[in-house]
Amino acid sequence: MADTKREIERKYEGPPAGGDAPLPDLTDVPGVSGVIDKGVAELDATYYDTADQRLATASLTLRRRTGGDDAGWHLKLPVSEGVRDEIRAPLSDTVPEDLTALVRSRIREAELVPVVRLLSARDIRHLVDASGTLLAEVSVDRVRAERLSGGAGSAEWTEIEVELADDGDPAFLDKVEKKLRKAGIKRSASPSKLAKALDDTAPRKPEKAEKAGKPEKAGKPGKAGKPGTTGKAADASKATATAAKPEPPDSPPRTAGDHILTYVRAQRDAIVELDPAVRRDVPDSVHRMRVATRRLRSTFRSYGKILDRTVTDPIGVDLKWLAAELGVDRDQEVLTEHLTTALDDLPSDLVTGPVQARLSTWSGARRSGSRQHLIAVLDGKRYLDLLTTLDTLVAGPPLLEAASKKPEKVIAKAVRKDFKKVADLVGEALELPPGSERDLAMHDARKKAKRTRYAAEAATPALGDPAADLVKSMKSLQTLLGDHQDSVMVRGALRELATEAYGAGENAFTYGVLYGRAEQRAAAVEAELPGEWEAIEDQGAV
């Protein structure tokens, strides 16, 4: 079974391989009382990737290493600059299935092959405080890299690595760096040994070929590129639409299409990047991934004048499916939190029978089953095909003629259209008497408010403060209507729990008390909604 370690480190350039790599006296670093020489470890690491280096492109590293005190398989996932989560698995001849699953969103069906072998002589020193507690490990690594695929080159270099001890204060690395800089030691230009190895051993292209590979500047409007699709999307992609040729991804957005594609690309990236976290059951990861799918689907629907819906609608079907699958786990998690909080808030004399035990059993049974199902979804063909389709859409977006126009007009019009739909649904809900019909109408208004919020998010870089203000107001409305929907869901769960408890011969009194309190919360939201909506309506859309 793989385990995880948070790794916080910094890398520095050393002298050329074969030369001396002196370190300054690190006992002068504030807080350091001693430097313990731990000797030299001989490390032999083989790095795996796809033939087209999908992991390296995403700053992920997967290696099999022998030597040292942590021999085995290591998968490193970037967290922030200088911070990575290292997931470890025992030594084996083939890539562990647990680690392969964590990079599935990157590699899809591609094979993982050895790409680089690194042989390192690691001279290790421990920096300790007055009590002998480890503060950081400093190593001088003499490295030889051998290309195993995609080339046949080799390279040698020396680097210095400073890794913070577990649960250490990251500010301590600043103190070490200050000392290193005074000694003339600079930060490494490469983020990792693998990145440097790939760069130093890559076959060099002729200068003429390099120039030929540069992206062309955006030209005049032409025919829209059609992404590869599956099922109904294949038929939809036959539609023809004119559009402006998309700008390179790193160009500043100028047209309406540029702005919307920037938002679409960000949501695609979020889904792919969150996949490993969802598989590891990292807190809030399922919710964040679900939000990205909803943002993407909403964008396709809101900006149908920019992106051809004959192409995006079938993709939206798959996004809706994925959001629903993610919601099985997420909705149960949220519902359990609400029920637990409500139970904790009850005075003890209102709690009769094994309510907490029944709630735990009820929640655990549902979460366990949904968790296993979710992992199966992420390993399934439909999900992986969806990721590939999104990649293709971003590479060849189905832009319509309006995409080449200025964003102030096209994007603002789309946002105003969504806002009007919210207004209609809120008005309809307010006219209905309390009951199931009003509950449903408020839920529909909440979903539309969420869509309008996402449309305004995409519009904010182009429209500025008016769009940002609309995001805030829609978020406020969404939260209020969400509280109401939570009450509806809690009451449904309480009816189920009460029925189970009664059938088991338990006292169902507490479930009735909780039901009444949930009903009161819903009534409070319904009373607050008219004033909340009046303030939003006065503000208006963009």
GROMACS .gro file of C-alpha atoms in nm, residues 115-520:
model
  406
  115VAL     CA    1   1.305   0.733  -1.998
  116VAL     CA    2   1.606   0.828  -1.784
  117ARG     CA    3   1.840   0.657  -1.539
  118LEU     CA    4   2.010   0.869  -1.273
  119LEU     CA    5   2.311   0.742  -1.078
  120SER     CA    6   2.383   0.966  -0.781
  121ALA     CA    7   2.651   0.974  -0.513
  122ARG     CA    8   2.473   1.160  -0.232
  123ASP     CA    9   2.692   1.312   0.041
  124ILE     CA   10   2.448   1.371   0.326
  125ARG     CA   11   2.458   1.607   0.625
  126HIS     CA   12   2.194   1.659   0.893
  127LEU     CA   13   2.136   2.001   1.046
  128VAL     CA   14   2.019   1.961   1.406
  129ASP     CA   15   1.922   2.195   1.689
  130ALA     CA   16   2.048   2.199   2.048
  131SER     CA   17   1.826   1.904   2.142
  132GLY     CA   18   1.948   1.696   1.849
  133THR     CA   19   1.620   1.735   1.656
  134LEU     CA   20   1.659   1.724   1.279
  135LEU     CA   21   1.594   2.059   1.111
  136ALA     CA   22   1.691   1.980   0.753
  137GLU     CA   23   1.896   1.743   0.542
  138VAL     CA   24   2.160   1.893   0.316
  139SER     CA   25   2.308   1.677   0.044
  140VAL     CA   26   2.565   1.726  -0.227
  141ASP     CA   27   2.466   1.505  -0.519
  142ARG     CA   28   2.706   1.406  -0.796
  143VAL     CA   29   2.475   1.291  -1.073
  144ARG     CA   30   2.517   1.099  -1.397
  145ALA     CA   31   2.213   1.085  -1.627
  146GLU     CA   32   2.165   0.827  -1.902
  147ARG     CA   33   1.886   0.864  -2.159
  148LEU     CA   34   1.691   0.538  -2.201
  149SER     CA   35   1.430   0.642  -2.460
  150GLY     CA   36   1.378   0.935  -2.692
  151GLY     CA   37   1.751   0.974  -2.727
  152ALA     CA   38   2.081   0.821  -2.623
  153GLY     CA   39   2.267   1.106  -2.457
  154SER     CA   40   2.424   1.135  -2.113
  155ALA     CA   41   2.510   1.419  -1.880
  156GLU     CA   42   2.686   1.482  -1.549
  157TRP     CA   43   2.648   1.757  -1.292
  158THR     CA   44   2.660   1.833  -0.922
  159GLU     CA   45   2.380   1.992  -0.723
  160ILE     CA   46   2.303   2.077  -0.364
  161GLU     CA   47   1.968   1.986  -0.214
  162VAL     CA   48   1.821   2.115   0.115
  163GLU     CA   49   1.514   1.925   0.237
  164LEU     CA   50   1.315   2.043   0.537
  165ALA     CA   51   1.257   1.791   0.815
  166ASP     CA   52   0.905   1.658   0.864
  167ASP     CA   53   0.679   1.920   1.029
  168GLY     CA   54   0.959   2.176   1.007
  169ASP     CA   55   0.914   2.551   0.963
  170PRO     CA   56   0.960   2.645   0.594
  171ALA     CA   57   1.113   2.976   0.708
  172PHE     CA   58   1.418   2.777   0.819
  173LEU     CA   59   1.502   2.714   0.452
  174ASP     CA   60   1.533   3.091   0.404
  175LYS     CA   61   1.801   3.100   0.674
  176VAL     CA   62   1.996   2.819   0.507
  177GLU     CA   63   1.962   2.985   0.167
  178LYS     CA   64   2.095   3.314   0.300
  179LYS     CA   65   2.410   3.133   0.412
  180LEU     CA   66   2.445   2.950   0.081
  181ARG     CA   67   2.404   3.269  -0.121
  182LYS     CA   68   2.676   3.440   0.079
  183ALA     CA   69   2.900   3.152  -0.027
  184GLY     CA   70   2.812   3.214  -0.393
  185ILE     CA   71   2.579   2.917  -0.426
  186LYS     CA   72   2.277   2.989  -0.650
  187ARG     CA   73   1.937   2.827  -0.692
  188SER     CA   74   1.919   2.560  -0.961
  189ALA     CA   75   1.765   2.667  -1.291
  190SER     CA   76   1.593   2.326  -1.317
  191PRO     CA   77   1.299   2.235  -1.089
  192SER     CA   78   1.414   1.872  -1.058
  193LYS     CA   79   1.692   1.630  -1.150
  194LEU     CA   80   1.462   1.469  -1.406
  195ALA     CA   81   1.389   1.802  -1.577
  196LYS     CA   82   1.760   1.876  -1.605
  197ALA     CA   83   1.836   1.524  -1.727
  198LEU     CA   84   1.570   1.539  -1.997
  199ASP     CA   85   1.692   1.878  -2.112
  200ASP     CA   86   2.063   1.793  -2.108
  201THR     CA   87   2.022   1.458  -2.287
  202ALA     CA   88   1.757   1.558  -2.542
  203PRO     CA   89   1.847   1.529  -2.910
  204ARG     CA   90   1.924   1.873  -3.048
  205LYS     CA   91   1.711   1.990  -3.340
  206PRO     CA   92   1.872   2.174  -3.629
  207GLU     CA   93   1.822   2.548  -3.610
  208LYS     CA   94   1.605   2.546  -3.925
  209ALA     CA   95   1.372   2.285  -3.779
  210GLU     CA   96   1.338   2.484  -3.457
  211LYS     CA   97   1.227   2.791  -3.648
  212ALA     CA   98   0.978   2.587  -3.847
  213GLY     CA   99   0.822   2.461  -3.526
  214LYS     CA  100   0.733   2.807  -3.391
  215PRO     CA  101   0.358   2.880  -3.367
  216GLU     CA  102   0.211   3.105  -3.630
  217LYS     CA  103   0.041   3.429  -3.540
  218ALA     CA  104  -0.337   3.434  -3.534
  219GLY     CA  105  -0.478   3.505  -3.876
  220LYS     CA  106  -0.812   3.594  -4.023
  221PRO     CA  107  -1.131   3.408  -3.936
  222GLY     CA  108  -1.153   3.063  -4.089
  223LYS     CA  109  -1.337   2.736  -4.041
  224ALA     CA  110  -1.375   2.610  -3.686
  225GLY     CA  111  -1.160   2.318  -3.578
  226LYS     CA  112  -1.377   2.024  -3.472
  227PRO     CA  113  -1.264   1.823  -3.172
  228GLY     CA  114  -1.267   1.445  -3.182
  229THR     CA  115  -1.587   1.322  -3.019
  230THR     CA  116  -1.766   1.001  -2.933
  231GLY     CA  117  -2.125   0.886  -2.976
  232LYS     CA  118  -2.364   1.165  -3.071
  233ALA     CA  119  -2.079   1.413  -3.068
  234ALA     CA  120  -1.941   1.250  -3.381
  235ASP     CA  121  -2.257   1.342  -3.570
  236ALA     CA  122  -2.268   1.688  -3.415
  237SER     CA  123  -1.914   1.760  -3.526
  238LYS     CA  124  -2.026   1.755  -3.889
  239ALA     CA  125  -2.177   2.101  -3.838
  240THR     CA  126  -1.977   2.382  -3.998
  241ALA     CA  127  -1.902   2.710  -3.822
  242THR     CA  128  -1.674   3.003  -3.900
  243ALA     CA  129  -1.443   3.141  -3.635
  244ALA     CA  130  -1.129   3.333  -3.564
  245LYS     CA  131  -0.816   3.122  -3.551
  246PRO     CA  132  -0.737   3.072  -3.180
  247GLU     CA  133  -0.441   3.250  -3.025
  248PRO     CA  134  -0.154   3.043  -2.884
  249PRO     CA  135  -0.238   2.945  -2.521
  250ASP     CA  136   0.013   3.188  -2.367
  251SER     CA  137  -0.105   3.493  -2.563
  252PRO     CA  138  -0.309   3.754  -2.373
  253PRO     CA  139  -0.683   3.717  -2.449
  254ARG     CA  140  -0.825   3.981  -2.684
  255THR     CA  141  -1.141   3.850  -2.846
  256ALA     CA  142  -1.454   3.703  -2.690
  257GLY     CA  143  -1.334   3.360  -2.797
  258ASP     CA  144  -0.993   3.412  -2.634
  259HIS     CA  145  -1.152   3.489  -2.297
  260ILE     CA  146  -1.391   3.197  -2.298
  261LEU     CA  147  -1.126   2.952  -2.414
  262THR     CA  148  -0.898   3.067  -2.132
  263TYR     CA  149  -1.172   2.978  -1.883
  264VAL     CA  150  -1.248   2.648  -2.057
  265ARG     CA  151  -0.880   2.554  -2.055
  266ALA     CA  152  -0.856   2.630  -1.682
  267GLN     CA  153  -1.148   2.399  -1.601
  268ARG     CA  154  -1.008   2.119  -1.818
  269ASP     CA  155  -0.677   2.155  -1.637
  270ALA     CA  156  -0.849   2.150  -1.298
  271ILE     CA  157  -1.028   1.821  -1.373
  272VAL     CA  158  -0.706   1.652  -1.484
  273GLU     CA  159  -0.498   1.790  -1.196
  274LEU     CA  160  -0.753   1.699  -0.929
  275ASP     CA  161  -0.785   1.338  -1.044
  276PRO     CA  162  -0.500   1.208  -0.822
  277ALA     CA  163  -0.634   1.396  -0.521
  278VAL     CA  164  -0.982   1.247  -0.569
  279ARG     CA  165  -0.833   0.899  -0.590
  280ARG     CA  166  -0.638   0.965  -0.268
  281ASP     CA  167  -0.951   1.096  -0.097
  282VAL     CA  168  -0.790   1.432  -0.023
  283PRO     CA  169  -1.041   1.655   0.164
  284ASP     CA  170  -1.252   1.876  -0.064
  285SER     CA  171  -1.099   1.728  -0.381
  286VAL     CA  172  -1.424   1.565  -0.497
  287HIS     CA  173  -1.611   1.892  -0.450
  288ARG     CA  174  -1.350   2.093  -0.641
  289MET     CA  175  -1.346   1.848  -0.929
  290ARG     CA  176  -1.724   1.849  -0.944
  291VAL     CA  177  -1.725   2.230  -0.952
  292ALA     CA  178  -1.480   2.227  -1.245
  293THR     CA  179  -1.707   1.994  -1.444
  294ARG     CA  180  -2.006   2.215  -1.370
  295ARG     CA  181  -1.819   2.531  -1.464
  296LEU     CA  182  -1.719   2.375  -1.793
  297ARG     CA  183  -2.068   2.253  -1.878
  298SER     CA  184  -2.221   2.586  -1.779
  299THR     CA  185  -1.973   2.772  -1.997
  300PHE     CA  186  -2.067   2.563  -2.299
  301ARG     CA  187  -2.435   2.643  -2.238
  302SER     CA  188  -2.396   3.012  -2.154
  303TYR     CA  189  -2.162   3.091  -2.441
  304GLY     CA  190  -2.332   2.900  -2.721
  305LYS     CA  191  -2.284   3.200  -2.950
  306ILE     CA  192  -1.907   3.158  -2.913
  307LEU     CA  193  -1.859   2.779  -2.897
  308ASP     CA  194  -2.063   2.566  -3.138
  309ARG     CA  195  -2.319   2.378  -2.929
  310THR     CA  196  -2.360   2.104  -3.186
  311VAL     CA  197  -2.012   2.006  -3.068
  312THR     CA  198  -2.025   2.105  -2.701
  313ASP     CA  199  -2.373   1.975  -2.611
  314PRO     CA  200  -2.273   1.607  -2.641
  315ILE     CA  201  -1.964   1.682  -2.432
  316GLY     CA  202  -2.192   1.852  -2.183
  317VAL     CA  203  -2.388   1.528  -2.149
  318ASP     CA  204  -2.071   1.350  -2.039
  319LEU     CA  205  -1.980   1.636  -1.803
  320LYS     CA  206  -2.324   1.615  -1.643
  321TRP     CA  207  -2.274   1.241  -1.600
  322LEU     CA  208  -1.933   1.295  -1.438
  323ALA     CA  209  -2.068   1.562  -1.202
  324ALA     CA  210  -2.345   1.322  -1.098
  325GLU     CA  211  -2.095   1.043  -1.031
  326LEU     CA  212  -1.880   1.277  -0.825
  327GLY     CA  213  -2.190   1.395  -0.645
  328VAL     CA  214  -2.273   1.049  -0.513
  329ASP     CA  215  -1.978   1.076  -0.275
  330ARG     CA  216  -1.988   1.450  -0.221
  331ASP     CA  217  -2.361   1.476  -0.150
  332GLN     CA  218  -2.340   1.198   0.107
  333GLU     CA  219  -2.043   1.373   0.272
  334VAL     CA  220  -2.226   1.706   0.295
  335LEU     CA  221  -2.549   1.548   0.412
  336THR     CA  222  -2.369   1.361   0.690
  337GLU     CA  223  -2.199   1.683   0.801
  338HIS     CA  224  -2.535   1.861   0.826
  339LEU     CA  225  -2.695   1.577   1.021
  340THR     CA  226  -2.399   1.545   1.257
  341THR     CA  227  -2.391   1.919   1.325
  342ALA     CA  228  -2.766   1.929   1.385
  343LEU     CA  229  -2.741   1.636   1.628
  344ASP     CA  230  -2.448   1.796   1.813
  345ASP     CA  231  -2.651   2.116   1.856
  346LEU     CA  232  -2.938   1.933   2.029
  347PRO     CA  233  -2.960   1.943   2.410
  348SER     CA  234  -2.879   1.599   2.551
  349ASP     CA  235  -3.230   1.555   2.696
  350LEU     CA  236  -3.371   1.564   2.339
  351VAL     CA  237  -3.150   1.278   2.222
  352THR     CA  238  -3.316   0.942   2.277
  353GLY     CA  239  -3.188   0.609   2.151
  354PRO     CA  240  -2.867   0.523   1.960
  355VAL     CA  241  -2.904   0.811   1.715
  356GLN     CA  242  -2.531   0.878   1.666
  357ALA     CA  243  -2.454   0.511   1.610
  358ARG     CA  244  -2.733   0.474   1.355
  359LEU     CA  245  -2.621   0.789   1.173
  360SER     CA  246  -2.261   0.662   1.157
  361THR     CA  247  -2.369   0.320   1.026
  362TRP     CA  248  -2.606   0.476   0.772
  363SER     CA  249  -2.342   0.720   0.644
  364GLY     CA  250  -2.055   0.470   0.642
  365ALA     CA  251  -2.246   0.214   0.438
  366ARG     CA  252  -2.330   0.469   0.171
  367ARG     CA  253  -1.987   0.633   0.157
  368SER     CA  254  -1.803   0.302   0.133
  369GLY     CA  255  -2.008   0.190  -0.163
  370SER     CA  256  -1.995   0.525  -0.340
  371ARG     CA  257  -1.619   0.553  -0.288
  372GLN     CA  258  -1.553   0.222  -0.463
  373HIS     CA  259  -1.789   0.320  -0.741
  374LEU     CA  260  -1.617   0.655  -0.793
  375ILE     CA  261  -1.275   0.494  -0.837
  376ALA     CA  262  -1.426   0.258  -1.095
  377VAL     CA  263  -1.566   0.562  -1.278
  378LEU     CA  264  -1.223   0.728  -1.290
  379ASP     CA  265  -1.072   0.410  -1.432
  380GLY     CA  266  -1.352   0.371  -1.687
  381LYS     CA  267  -1.345   0.429  -2.061
  382ARG     CA  268  -1.618   0.696  -2.063
  383TYR     CA  269  -1.425   0.922  -1.826
  384LEU     CA  270  -1.091   0.877  -2.001
  385ASP     CA  271  -1.255   0.937  -2.341
  386LEU     CA  272  -1.407   1.257  -2.199
  387LEU     CA  273  -1.062   1.384  -2.097
  388THR     CA  274  -0.929   1.313  -2.445
  389THR     CA  275  -1.226   1.488  -2.604
  390LEU     CA  276  -1.166   1.794  -2.387
  391ASP     CA  277  -0.799   1.798  -2.489
  392THR     CA  278  -0.901   1.788  -2.854
  393LEU     CA  279  -1.159   2.062  -2.807
  394VAL     CA  280  -0.904   2.293  -2.647
  395ALA     CA  281  -0.654   2.219  -2.925
  396GLY     CA  282  -0.911   2.279  -3.201
  397PRO     CA  283  -1.199   2.479  -3.050
  398PRO     CA  284  -1.531   2.493  -3.244
  399LEU     CA  285  -1.546   2.873  -3.249
  400LEU     CA  286  -1.834   3.055  -3.413
  401GLU     CA  287  -1.822   3.391  -3.589
  402ALA     CA  288  -1.903   3.585  -3.270
  403ALA     CA  289  -1.583   3.449  -3.112
  404SER     CA  290  -1.374   3.693  -3.316
  405LYS     CA  291  -1.566   3.997  -3.186
  406LYS     CA  292  -1.482   4.220  -2.892
  407PRO     CA  293  -1.575   4.063  -2.556
  408GLU     CA  294  -1.753   4.370  -2.417
  409LYS     CA  295  -2.054   4.307  -2.636
  410VAL     CA  296  -2.071   3.931  -2.691
  411ILE     CA  297  -1.984   3.814  -2.340
  412ALA     CA  298  -2.194   4.078  -2.163
  413LYS     CA  299  -2.499   3.980  -2.368
  414ALA     CA  300  -2.460   3.614  -2.268
  415VAL     CA  301  -2.432   3.703  -1.898
  416ARG     CA  302  -2.741   3.928  -1.911
  417LYS     CA  303  -2.937   3.647  -2.073
  418ASP     CA  304  -2.847   3.409  -1.789
  419PHE     CA  305  -2.934   3.674  -1.529
  420LYS     CA  306  -3.280   3.718  -1.679
  421LYS     CA  307  -3.343   3.344  -1.646
  422VAL     CA  308  -3.250   3.361  -1.278
  423ALA     CA  309  -3.490   3.652  -1.230
  424ASP     CA  310  -3.774   3.458  -1.390
  425LEU     CA  311  -3.715   3.150  -1.174
  426VAL     CA  312  -3.685   3.345  -0.848
  427GLY     CA  313  -4.004   3.532  -0.932
  428GLU     CA  314  -4.182   3.203  -1.000
  429ALA     CA  315  -4.063   3.057  -0.667
  430LEU     CA  316  -4.179   3.361  -0.472
  431GLU     CA  317  -4.529   3.334  -0.618
  432LEU     CA  318  -4.573   2.971  -0.507
  433PRO     CA  319  -4.703   2.874  -0.162
  434PRO     CA  320  -4.469   2.681   0.072
  435GLY     CA  321  -4.447   2.314  -0.020
  436SER     CA  322  -4.286   2.073  -0.262
  437GLU     CA  323  -4.352   2.287  -0.571
  438ARG     CA  324  -4.180   2.587  -0.414
  439ASP     CA  325  -3.894   2.364  -0.300
  440LEU     CA  326  -3.842   2.250  -0.658
  441ALA     CA  327  -3.867   2.603  -0.798
  442MET     CA  328  -3.609   2.732  -0.550
  443HIS     CA  329  -3.378   2.446  -0.640
  444ASP     CA  330  -3.411   2.533  -1.011
  445ALA     CA  331  -3.334   2.898  -0.929
  446ARG     CA  332  -3.026   2.789  -0.737
  447LYS     CA  333  -2.894   2.591  -1.031
  448LYS     CA  334  -2.950   2.885  -1.264
  449ALA     CA  335  -2.781   3.124  -1.018
  450LYS     CA  336  -2.481   2.893  -1.015
  451ARG     CA  337  -2.467   2.893  -1.395
  452THR     CA  338  -2.489   3.273  -1.404
  453ARG     CA  339  -2.211   3.294  -1.145
  454TYR     CA  340  -1.985   3.078  -1.361
  455ALA     CA  341  -2.069   3.284  -1.670
  456ALA     CA  342  -1.976   3.599  -1.477
  457GLU     CA  343  -1.652   3.436  -1.358
  458ALA     CA  344  -1.552   3.369  -1.717
  459ALA     CA  345  -1.649   3.726  -1.805
  460THR     CA  346  -1.461   3.900  -1.523
  461PRO     CA  347  -1.120   3.931  -1.697
  462ALA     CA  348  -1.296   4.098  -1.992
  463LEU     CA  349  -1.566   4.303  -1.816
  464GLY     CA  350  -1.399   4.385  -1.486
  465ASP     CA  351  -1.584   4.502  -1.173
  466PRO     CA  352  -1.944   4.469  -1.300
  467ALA     CA  353  -1.888   4.099  -1.369
  468ALA     CA  354  -1.699   4.053  -1.041
  469ASP     CA  355  -1.989   4.214  -0.853
  470LEU     CA  356  -2.234   3.981  -1.024
  471VAL     CA  357  -2.022   3.682  -0.919
  472LYS     CA  358  -2.055   3.795  -0.556
  473SER     CA  359  -2.429   3.852  -0.573
  474MET     CA  360  -2.494   3.520  -0.747
  475LYS     CA  361  -2.276   3.343  -0.492
  476SER     CA  362  -2.478   3.502  -0.212
  477LEU     CA  363  -2.805   3.397  -0.375
  478GLN     CA  364  -2.669   3.050  -0.444
  479THR     CA  365  -2.569   3.012  -0.078
  480LEU     CA  366  -2.913   3.118   0.046
  481LEU     CA  367  -3.095   2.886  -0.193
  482GLY     CA  368  -2.842   2.614  -0.114
  483ASP     CA  369  -2.930   2.637   0.256
  484HIS     CA  370  -3.290   2.578   0.159
  485GLN     CA  371  -3.203   2.277  -0.057
  486ASP     CA  372  -2.987   2.136   0.221
  487SER     CA  373  -3.293   2.150   0.447
  488VAL     CA  374  -3.494   1.960   0.188
  489MET     CA  375  -3.227   1.689   0.164
  490VAL     CA  376  -3.183   1.668   0.543
  491ARG     CA  377  -3.554   1.619   0.594
  492GLY     CA  378  -3.556   1.338   0.339
  493ALA     CA  379  -3.265   1.166   0.515
  494LEU     CA  380  -3.431   1.207   0.854
  495ARG     CA  381  -3.747   1.039   0.727
  496GLU     CA  382  -3.533   0.747   0.608
  497LEU     CA  383  -3.343   0.724   0.937
  498ALA     CA  384  -3.660   0.747   1.143
  499THR     CA  385  -3.818   0.465   0.943
  500GLU     CA  386  -3.511   0.245   0.997
  501ALA     CA  387  -3.501   0.326   1.367
  502TYR     CA  388  -3.870   0.255   1.416
  503GLY     CA  389  -3.835  -0.075   1.232
  504ALA     CA  390  -3.552  -0.172   1.467
  505GLY     CA  391  -3.766  -0.094   1.772
  506GLU     CA  392  -3.578   0.228   1.856
  507ASN     CA  393  -3.726   0.556   1.975
  508ALA     CA  394  -3.769   0.789   1.672
  509PHE     CA  395  -3.839   1.104   1.878
  510THR     CA  396  -3.503   1.271   1.808
  511TYR     CA  397  -3.544   1.239   1.433
  512GLY     CA  398  -3.874   1.424   1.459
  513VAL     CA  399  -3.713   1.704   1.658
  514LEU     CA  400  -3.437   1.739   1.399
  515TYR     CA  401  -3.695   1.735   1.119
  516GLY     CA  402  -3.883   2.022   1.281
  517ARG     CA  403  -3.567   2.228   1.315
  518ALA     CA  404  -3.479   2.168   0.950
  519GLU     CA  405  -3.828   2.279   0.852
  520GLN     CA  406  -3.781   2.600   1.051
   0.00000   0.00000   0.00000
